[in-house]
Amino acid sequence: MKPTSPDIPLHDIKPLVEVPDYSLYLFIGVVVLSVAVIAAVLYLGWKIRHERRRVNARKLGLEALKAIDFSDAKAAAYAITRHGYLFADDSPRHNEVFSNLTARLEAYKYRKEVGEIDEEALGYYRNYLEMIDV
């Protein structure tokens, strides 16, 4: 049984259905999401590294306060005042102790010749150093 016509109706096979293709959109979405995640990871890594490398002014100020040489009383008085201002506004008690310390150091600042810093001023200085939290 040979068909005579090339257009034989096929009853068993359904016609082709148009299938929407979203693969390009999915690919672009995955690429954009991957780039965003990689950029976020790189940014956070840079930020963490930058934070670790940043100079902490309070830490440097405390180190400078601890390293003051008292052989030159005038330079020591100026250095204590200069570096001490960094911590004076931490609390009202810090401000009070710092103002007492600067009042004790006034005698060593504005004179041509000064003697050694007395024990009372050194006691205020040590007390102020113990109060500082970095």
mmCIF file with all atom_site columns, C-alpha atoms in Angstrom:
data_model
loop_
_atom_site.group_PDB
_atom_site.id
_atom_site.type_symbol
_atom_site.label_atom_id
_atom_site.label_alt_id
_atom_site.label_comp_id
_atom_site.label_asym_id
_atom_site.label_entity_id
_atom_site.label_seq_id
_atom_site.pdbx_PDB_ins_code
_atom_site.Cartn_x
_atom_site.Cartn_y
_atom_site.Cartn_z
_atom_site.occupancy
_atom_site.B_iso_or_equiv
_atom_site.pdbx_formal_charge
_atom_site.auth_seq_id
_atom_site.auth_comp_id
_atom_site.auth_asym_id
_atom_site.auth_atom_id
_atom_site.pdbx_PDB_model_num
ATOM 1   C CA . MET A 1 1   ? 0.000  0.000  0.000  1.00 0.00 ? 1   MET A CA 1
ATOM 2   C CA . LYS A 1 2   ? 1.800  2.918  -1.323 1.00 0.00 ? 2   LYS A CA 1
ATOM 3   C CA . PRO A 1 3   ? 0.536  6.397  -0.717 1.00 0.00 ? 3   PRO A CA 1
ATOM 4   C CA . THR A 1 4   ? -0.195 8.378  -3.789 1.00 0.00 ? 4   THR A CA 1
ATOM 5   C CA . SER A 1 5   ? -0.045 11.794 -2.216 1.00 0.00 ? 5   SER A CA 1
ATOM 6   C CA . PRO A 1 6   ? 2.928  13.202 -0.285 1.00 0.00 ? 6   PRO A CA 1
ATOM 7   C CA . ASP A 1 7   ? 0.570  15.043 2.113  1.00 0.00 ? 7   ASP A CA 1
ATOM 8   C CA . ILE A 1 8   ? -0.773 12.176 4.044  1.00 0.00 ? 8   ILE A CA 1
ATOM 9   C CA . PRO A 1 9   ? -2.481 13.275 7.240  1.00 0.00 ? 9   PRO A CA 1
ATOM 10  C CA . LEU A 1 10  ? -0.773 11.819 10.266 1.00 0.00 ? 10  LEU A CA 1
ATOM 11  C CA . HIS A 1 11  ? -3.141 11.180 13.101 1.00 0.00 ? 11  HIS A CA 1
ATOM 12  C CA . ASP A 1 12  ? -0.649 9.841  15.640 1.00 0.00 ? 12  ASP A CA 1
ATOM 13  C CA . ILE A 1 13  ? 1.857  12.724 15.650 1.00 0.00 ? 13  ILE A CA 1
ATOM 14  C CA . LYS A 1 14  ? 0.997  16.135 17.030 1.00 0.00 ? 14  LYS A CA 1
ATOM 15  C CA . PRO A 1 15  ? 2.320  19.265 15.366 1.00 0.00 ? 15  PRO A CA 1
ATOM 16  C CA . LEU A 1 16  ? 5.422  21.005 16.751 1.00 0.00 ? 16  LEU A CA 1
ATOM 17  C CA . VAL A 1 17  ? 4.793  23.341 19.661 1.00 0.00 ? 17  VAL A CA 1
ATOM 18  C CA . GLU A 1 18  ? 6.627  26.651 20.096 1.00 0.00 ? 18  GLU A CA 1
ATOM 19  C CA . VAL A 1 19  ? 8.715  26.381 23.284 1.00 0.00 ? 19  VAL A CA 1
ATOM 20  C CA . PRO A 1 20  ? 9.791  29.740 24.769 1.00 0.00 ? 20  PRO A CA 1
ATOM 21  C CA . ASP A 1 21  ? 13.557 29.884 25.157 1.00 0.00 ? 21  ASP A CA 1
ATOM 22  C CA . TYR A 1 22  ? 14.704 31.780 28.259 1.00 0.00 ? 22  TYR A CA 1
ATOM 23  C CA . SER A 1 23  ? 18.202 30.345 28.371 1.00 0.00 ? 23  SER A CA 1
ATOM 24  C CA . LEU A 1 24  ? 19.847 33.590 27.189 1.00 0.00 ? 24  LEU A CA 1
ATOM 25  C CA . TYR A 1 25  ? 18.082 35.575 29.922 1.00 0.00 ? 25  TYR A CA 1
ATOM 26  C CA . LEU A 1 26  ? 19.009 32.974 32.525 1.00 0.00 ? 26  LEU A CA 1
ATOM 27  C CA . PHE A 1 27  ? 22.639 33.049 31.390 1.00 0.00 ? 27  PHE A CA 1
ATOM 28  C CA . ILE A 1 28  ? 22.789 36.850 31.563 1.00 0.00 ? 28  ILE A CA 1
ATOM 29  C CA . GLY A 1 29  ? 21.156 36.767 35.016 1.00 0.00 ? 29  GLY A CA 1
ATOM 30  C CA . VAL A 1 30  ? 23.661 34.210 36.302 1.00 0.00 ? 30  VAL A CA 1
ATOM 31  C CA . VAL A 1 31  ? 26.580 36.231 34.907 1.00 0.00 ? 31  VAL A CA 1
ATOM 32  C CA . VAL A 1 32  ? 25.315 39.487 36.456 1.00 0.00 ? 32  VAL A CA 1
ATOM 33  C CA . LEU A 1 33  ? 24.678 37.794 39.801 1.00 0.00 ? 33  LEU A CA 1
ATOM 34  C CA . SER A 1 34  ? 28.130 36.183 39.744 1.00 0.00 ? 34  SER A CA 1
ATOM 35  C CA . VAL A 1 35  ? 29.814 39.494 38.950 1.00 0.00 ? 35  VAL A CA 1
ATOM 36  C CA . ALA A 1 36  ? 27.871 41.188 41.780 1.00 0.00 ? 36  ALA A CA 1
ATOM 37  C CA . VAL A 1 37  ? 28.869 38.506 44.293 1.00 0.00 ? 37  VAL A CA 1
ATOM 38  C CA . ILE A 1 38  ? 32.519 38.619 43.213 1.00 0.00 ? 38  ILE A CA 1
ATOM 39  C CA . ALA A 1 39  ? 32.511 42.429 43.409 1.00 0.00 ? 39  ALA A CA 1
ATOM 40  C CA . ALA A 1 40  ? 30.967 42.320 46.901 1.00 0.00 ? 40  ALA A CA 1
ATOM 41  C CA . VAL A 1 41  ? 33.549 39.791 48.109 1.00 0.00 ? 41  VAL A CA 1
ATOM 42  C CA . LEU A 1 42  ? 36.403 41.853 46.668 1.00 0.00 ? 42  LEU A CA 1
ATOM 43  C CA . TYR A 1 43  ? 35.020 45.047 48.205 1.00 0.00 ? 43  TYR A CA 1
ATOM 44  C CA . LEU A 1 44  ? 34.628 43.457 51.644 1.00 0.00 ? 44  LEU A CA 1
ATOM 45  C CA . GLY A 1 45  ? 38.122 42.001 51.424 1.00 0.00 ? 45  GLY A CA 1
ATOM 46  C CA . TRP A 1 46  ? 39.540 45.383 50.488 1.00 0.00 ? 46  TRP A CA 1
ATOM 47  C CA . LYS A 1 47  ? 37.617 47.082 53.289 1.00 0.00 ? 47  LYS A CA 1
ATOM 48  C CA . ILE A 1 48  ? 38.848 44.597 55.910 1.00 0.00 ? 48  ILE A CA 1
ATOM 49  C CA . ARG A 1 49  ? 42.429 44.970 54.699 1.00 0.00 ? 49  ARG A CA 1
ATOM 50  C CA . HIS A 1 50  ? 42.105 48.745 54.661 1.00 0.00 ? 50  HIS A CA 1
ATOM 51  C CA . GLU A 1 51  ? 40.739 48.762 58.232 1.00 0.00 ? 51  GLU A CA 1
ATOM 52  C CA . ARG A 1 52  ? 43.677 46.699 59.449 1.00 0.00 ? 52  ARG A CA 1
ATOM 53  C CA . ARG A 1 53  ? 46.186 49.017 57.816 1.00 0.00 ? 53  ARG A CA 1
ATOM 54  C CA . ARG A 1 54  ? 44.566 52.249 58.979 1.00 0.00 ? 54  ARG A CA 1
ATOM 55  C CA . VAL A 1 55  ? 46.520 54.188 61.554 1.00 0.00 ? 55  VAL A CA 1
ATOM 56  C CA . ASN A 1 56  ? 44.769 54.401 64.893 1.00 0.00 ? 56  ASN A CA 1
ATOM 57  C CA . ALA A 1 57  ? 45.388 57.927 66.182 1.00 0.00 ? 57  ALA A CA 1
ATOM 58  C CA . ARG A 1 58  ? 44.388 57.019 69.732 1.00 0.00 ? 58  ARG A CA 1
ATOM 59  C CA . LYS A 1 59  ? 46.838 54.131 69.833 1.00 0.00 ? 59  LYS A CA 1
ATOM 60  C CA . LEU A 1 60  ? 49.640 56.319 68.492 1.00 0.00 ? 60  LEU A CA 1
ATOM 61  C CA . GLY A 1 61  ? 48.747 59.045 70.991 1.00 0.00 ? 61  GLY A CA 1
ATOM 62  C CA . LEU A 1 62  ? 48.895 56.597 73.892 1.00 0.00 ? 62  LEU A CA 1
ATOM 63  C CA . GLU A 1 63  ? 52.249 55.262 72.718 1.00 0.00 ? 63  GLU A CA 1
ATOM 64  C CA . ALA A 1 64  ? 53.536 58.831 72.439 1.00 0.00 ? 64  ALA A CA 1
ATOM 65  C CA . LEU A 1 65  ? 52.293 59.611 75.968 1.00 0.00 ? 65  LEU A CA 1
ATOM 66  C CA . LYS A 1 66  ? 54.017 56.521 77.354 1.00 0.00 ? 66  LYS A CA 1
ATOM 67  C CA . ALA A 1 67  ? 57.265 57.299 75.526 1.00 0.00 ? 67  ALA A CA 1
ATOM 68  C CA . ILE A 1 68  ? 57.695 60.835 76.861 1.00 0.00 ? 68  ILE A CA 1
ATOM 69  C CA . ASP A 1 69  ? 61.225 61.557 78.044 1.00 0.00 ? 69  ASP A CA 1
ATOM 70  C CA . PHE A 1 70  ? 61.246 63.532 81.292 1.00 0.00 ? 70  PHE A CA 1
ATOM 71  C CA . SER A 1 71  ? 64.877 64.619 81.051 1.00 0.00 ? 71  SER A CA 1
ATOM 72  C CA . ASP A 1 72  ? 63.710 67.852 79.374 1.00 0.00 ? 72  ASP A CA 1
ATOM 73  C CA . ALA A 1 73  ? 60.818 68.999 81.575 1.00 0.00 ? 73  ALA A CA 1
ATOM 74  C CA . LYS A 1 74  ? 59.658 71.770 79.243 1.00 0.00 ? 74  LYS A CA 1
ATOM 75  C CA . ALA A 1 75  ? 59.418 69.484 76.177 1.00 0.00 ? 75  ALA A CA 1
ATOM 76  C CA . ALA A 1 76  ? 57.759 66.800 78.317 1.00 0.00 ? 76  ALA A CA 1
ATOM 77  C CA . ALA A 1 77  ? 55.119 69.263 79.559 1.00 0.00 ? 77  ALA A CA 1
ATOM 78  C CA . TYR A 1 78  ? 54.313 70.367 76.025 1.00 0.00 ? 78  TYR A CA 1
ATOM 79  C CA . ALA A 1 79  ? 54.209 66.753 74.774 1.00 0.00 ? 79  ALA A CA 1
ATOM 80  C CA . ILE A 1 80  ? 51.892 65.644 77.581 1.00 0.00 ? 80  ILE A CA 1
ATOM 81  C CA . THR A 1 81  ? 49.539 68.524 76.828 1.00 0.00 ? 81  THR A CA 1
ATOM 82  C CA . ARG A 1 82  ? 49.622 67.945 73.058 1.00 0.00 ? 82  ARG A CA 1
ATOM 83  C CA . HIS A 1 83  ? 49.033 64.188 73.180 1.00 0.00 ? 83  HIS A CA 1
ATOM 84  C CA . GLY A 1 84  ? 46.735 64.305 76.185 1.00 0.00 ? 84  GLY A CA 1
ATOM 85  C CA . TYR A 1 85  ? 44.085 66.388 74.404 1.00 0.00 ? 85  TYR A CA 1
ATOM 86  C CA . LEU A 1 86  ? 43.253 63.327 72.331 1.00 0.00 ? 86  LEU A CA 1
ATOM 87  C CA . PHE A 1 87  ? 41.804 61.552 75.380 1.00 0.00 ? 87  PHE A CA 1
ATOM 88  C CA . ALA A 1 88  ? 40.479 64.475 77.405 1.00 0.00 ? 88  ALA A CA 1
ATOM 89  C CA . ASP A 1 89  ? 36.948 64.294 76.010 1.00 0.00 ? 89  ASP A CA 1
ATOM 90  C CA . ASP A 1 90  ? 36.425 60.578 76.705 1.00 0.00 ? 90  ASP A CA 1
ATOM 91  C CA . SER A 1 91  ? 34.468 61.277 79.896 1.00 0.00 ? 91  SER A CA 1
ATOM 92  C CA . PRO A 1 92  ? 33.965 64.098 82.383 1.00 0.00 ? 92  PRO A CA 1
ATOM 93  C CA . ARG A 1 93  ? 36.419 62.392 84.734 1.00 0.00 ? 93  ARG A CA 1
ATOM 94  C CA . HIS A 1 94  ? 39.080 62.261 81.999 1.00 0.00 ? 94  HIS A CA 1
ATOM 95  C CA . ASN A 1 95  ? 38.523 65.942 81.348 1.00 0.00 ? 95  ASN A CA 1
ATOM 96  C CA . GLU A 1 96  ? 38.841 66.780 85.039 1.00 0.00 ? 96  GLU A CA 1
ATOM 97  C CA . VAL A 1 97  ? 42.054 64.786 85.477 1.00 0.00 ? 97  VAL A CA 1
ATOM 98  C CA . PHE A 1 98  ? 43.504 66.282 82.288 1.00 0.00 ? 98  PHE A CA 1
ATOM 99  C CA . SER A 1 99  ? 42.695 69.834 83.388 1.00 0.00 ? 99  SER A CA 1
ATOM 100 C CA . ASN A 1 100 ? 44.378 69.130 86.760 1.00 0.00 ? 100 ASN A CA 1
ATOM 101 C CA . LEU A 1 101 ? 47.402 67.695 84.942 1.00 0.00 ? 101 LEU A CA 1
ATOM 102 C CA . THR A 1 102 ? 47.709 70.677 82.608 1.00 0.00 ? 102 THR A CA 1
ATOM 103 C CA . ALA A 1 103 ? 47.360 73.036 85.573 1.00 0.00 ? 103 ALA A CA 1
ATOM 104 C CA . ARG A 1 104 ? 50.304 71.254 87.249 1.00 0.00 ? 104 ARG A CA 1
ATOM 105 C CA . LEU A 1 105 ? 52.347 71.433 84.027 1.00 0.00 ? 105 LEU A CA 1
ATOM 106 C CA . GLU A 1 106 ? 51.788 75.179 83.466 1.00 0.00 ? 106 GLU A CA 1
ATOM 107 C CA . ALA A 1 107 ? 54.801 75.943 85.644 1.00 0.00 ? 107 ALA A CA 1
ATOM 108 C CA . TYR A 1 108 ? 57.064 74.072 83.217 1.00 0.00 ? 108 TYR A CA 1
ATOM 109 C CA . LYS A 1 109 ? 55.841 75.508 79.929 1.00 0.00 ? 109 LYS A CA 1
ATOM 110 C CA . TYR A 1 110 ? 56.311 79.249 79.649 1.00 0.00 ? 110 TYR A CA 1
ATOM 111 C CA . ARG A 1 111 ? 59.653 79.771 81.319 1.00 0.00 ? 111 ARG A CA 1
ATOM 112 C CA . LYS A 1 112 ? 63.110 79.868 79.894 1.00 0.00 ? 112 LYS A CA 1
ATOM 113 C CA . GLU A 1 113 ? 64.692 77.674 82.550 1.00 0.00 ? 113 GLU A CA 1
ATOM 114 C CA . VAL A 1 114 ? 62.714 74.996 84.383 1.00 0.00 ? 114 VAL A CA 1
ATOM 115 C CA . GLY A 1 115 ? 63.629 72.318 86.871 1.00 0.00 ? 115 GLY A CA 1
ATOM 116 C CA . GLU A 1 116 ? 62.596 68.681 86.976 1.00 0.00 ? 116 GLU A CA 1
ATOM 117 C CA . ILE A 1 117 ? 58.903 67.812 86.988 1.00 0.00 ? 117 ILE A CA 1
ATOM 118 C CA . ASP A 1 118 ? 57.768 67.249 90.572 1.00 0.00 ? 118 ASP A CA 1
ATOM 119 C CA . GLU A 1 119 ? 56.286 63.988 91.860 1.00 0.00 ? 119 GLU A CA 1
ATOM 120 C CA . GLU A 1 120 ? 52.793 65.443 92.203 1.00 0.00 ? 120 GLU A CA 1
ATOM 121 C CA . ALA A 1 121 ? 52.612 66.252 88.483 1.00 0.00 ? 121 ALA A CA 1
ATOM 122 C CA . LEU A 1 122 ? 54.097 62.838 87.647 1.00 0.00 ? 122 LEU A CA 1
ATOM 123 C CA . GLY A 1 123 ? 51.431 61.232 89.832 1.00 0.00 ? 123 GLY A CA 1
ATOM 124 C CA . TYR A 1 124 ? 48.705 63.049 87.885 1.00 0.00 ? 124 TYR A CA 1
ATOM 125 C CA . TYR A 1 125 ? 50.398 61.942 84.671 1.00 0.00 ? 125 TYR A CA 1
ATOM 126 C CA . ARG A 1 126 ? 50.502 58.268 85.750 1.00 0.00 ? 126 ARG A CA 1
ATOM 127 C CA . ASN A 1 127 ? 46.879 58.454 86.910 1.00 0.00 ? 127 ASN A CA 1
ATOM 128 C CA . TYR A 1 128 ? 45.858 59.879 83.540 1.00 0.00 ? 128 TYR A CA 1
ATOM 129 C CA . LEU A 1 129 ? 47.729 57.125 81.693 1.00 0.00 ? 129 LEU A CA 1
ATOM 130 C CA . GLU A 1 130 ? 45.957 54.444 83.737 1.00 0.00 ? 130 GLU A CA 1
ATOM 131 C CA . MET A 1 131 ? 42.543 55.903 82.882 1.00 0.00 ? 131 MET A CA 1
ATOM 132 C CA . ILE A 1 132 ? 43.055 55.818 79.116 1.00 0.00 ? 132 ILE A CA 1
ATOM 133 C CA . ASP A 1 133 ? 41.344 53.025 77.179 1.00 0.00 ? 133 ASP A CA 1
ATOM 134 C CA . VAL A 1 134 ? 42.320 52.453 73.565 1.00 0.00 ? 134 VAL A CA 1
#
